Amino acid sequence: MGNNLNSQNHPRSGYFERLATDQRLFSSHIALFAALFYFSDDENPCLPFQVSRPKLMRFSRIKSIGTYHKNISELCRYGYIEYNPSWHPLKGTRVRLIIENHQEI
């Protein structure tokens, strides 16, 4: 089966390569980041967006709230995202994806 998408030439491939080679990250971190990327703005994923924890956990297949919070805080600490939680039941958490070299995705 051929794949028509050459992801190595994608404009953001370097950023995903950074994720893949960061020894601090586990598969749950990468799955959570993929979920964040999925729910970000298609046109400009560097813009802040709102998303709920249950959606992120379901998409990334993280079962434990503790694991979710640990991974989200580590992605923030490692400089992959900005994270502003919302405790309002109808508003989602505000997230912004960050890229190395002081550029945004």
Coordinates of C-alpha atoms in Angstrom, one line a residue:
M1 CA 0.0 0.0 0.0
G2 CA 1.5 3.3 -1.1
N3 CA 1.5 6.4 1.0
N4 CA 1.0 9.6 -1.0
L5 CA 1.9 11.9 2.0
N6 CA 5.6 12.4 2.3
S7 CA 5.7 13.5 6.0
Q8 CA 9.5 14.0 6.0
N9 CA 9.0 17.0 3.6
H10 CA 6.1 18.4 5.6
P11 CA 6.8 21.9 7.0
R12 CA 6.4 20.7 10.6
S13 CA 8.4 17.5 10.2
G14 CA 11.3 18.9 12.1
Y15 CA 9.1 19.7 15.1
F16 CA 7.7 16.1 15.1
E17 CA 11.3 14.8 14.7
R18 CA 12.2 16.7 17.9
L19 CA 9.3 15.0 19.7
A20 CA 10.4 11.6 18.5
T21 CA 14.0 12.0 19.5
D22 CA 13.4 13.7 22.9
Q23 CA 14.4 10.9 25.4
R24 CA 12.3 12.5 28.2
L25 CA 9.0 11.7 26.3
F26 CA 7.1 8.5 26.4
S27 CA 4.5 7.3 23.9
S28 CA 1.8 8.8 26.1
H29 CA 3.4 12.3 25.7
I30 CA 3.5 11.9 21.9
A31 CA -0.1 10.6 21.8
L32 CA -1.2 13.6 23.9
F33 CA 0.7 16.0 21.7
A34 CA -0.9 14.4 18.6
A35 CA -4.3 14.9 20.2
L36 CA -3.5 18.6 20.9
F37 CA -2.3 19.0 17.3
Y38 CA -5.5 17.4 16.1
F39 CA -7.7 19.7 18.0
S40 CA -5.7 22.9 17.1
D41 CA -6.6 25.3 14.3
D42 CA -5.9 23.6 10.9
E43 CA -4.9 26.9 9.3
N44 CA -2.7 28.2 12.2
P45 CA -2.0 25.6 14.9
C46 CA 0.1 28.2 16.9
L47 CA -3.0 30.1 17.8
P48 CA -4.4 29.4 21.3
F49 CA -7.4 27.0 21.2
Q50 CA -9.7 25.4 23.7
V51 CA -10.1 21.7 24.2
S52 CA -11.5 19.5 27.0
R53 CA -9.6 17.0 29.0
P54 CA -12.0 14.1 28.2
K55 CA -11.6 14.7 24.4
L56 CA -7.8 14.7 24.8
M57 CA -7.8 11.6 27.0
R58 CA -10.1 9.8 24.6
F59 CA -8.0 10.7 21.5
S60 CA -4.7 9.9 23.1
R61 CA -6.0 6.8 24.8
I62 CA -4.8 7.9 28.2
K63 CA -6.9 6.2 30.8
S64 CA -5.6 7.8 34.0
I65 CA -6.3 11.5 34.9
G66 CA -3.0 11.4 36.8
T67 CA -1.1 10.4 33.7
Y68 CA -2.9 13.0 31.7
H69 CA -1.9 15.8 34.2
K70 CA 1.6 14.5 34.5
N71 CA 2.1 14.4 30.7
I72 CA 0.4 17.8 30.1
S73 CA 2.6 19.5 32.7
E74 CA 5.7 17.9 31.3
L75 CA 4.9 19.0 27.8
C76 CA 4.5 22.5 29.2
R77 CA 7.7 22.3 31.3
Y78 CA 9.7 21.0 28.3
G79 CA 8.6 23.8 26.1
Y80 CA 6.2 22.1 23.7
I81 CA 3.0 23.8 24.8
E82 CA 1.5 26.6 26.8
Y83 CA -1.3 25.4 29.0
N84 CA -3.9 27.4 30.8
P85 CA -6.5 25.1 32.6
S86 CA -10.1 26.1 32.9
W87 CA -12.1 24.9 35.9
H88 CA -15.4 25.9 34.2
P89 CA -17.4 22.9 33.2
L90 CA -18.4 24.3 29.8
K91 CA -15.2 26.0 28.9
G92 CA -12.2 24.0 27.7
T93 CA -8.6 24.3 28.7
R94 CA -6.7 26.9 26.6
V95 CA -3.6 25.5 24.9
R96 CA -1.0 26.9 22.5
L97 CA 1.6 24.8 20.6
I98 CA 5.1 26.1 20.7
I99 CA 8.0 25.2 18.4
E100 CA 11.8 25.4 19.2
N101 CA 13.9 28.2 17.7
H102 CA 11.4 30.8 19.0
Q103 CA 9.0 30.1 16.2
E104 CA 5.4 28.9 16.5
I105 CA 4.0 26.0 14.5

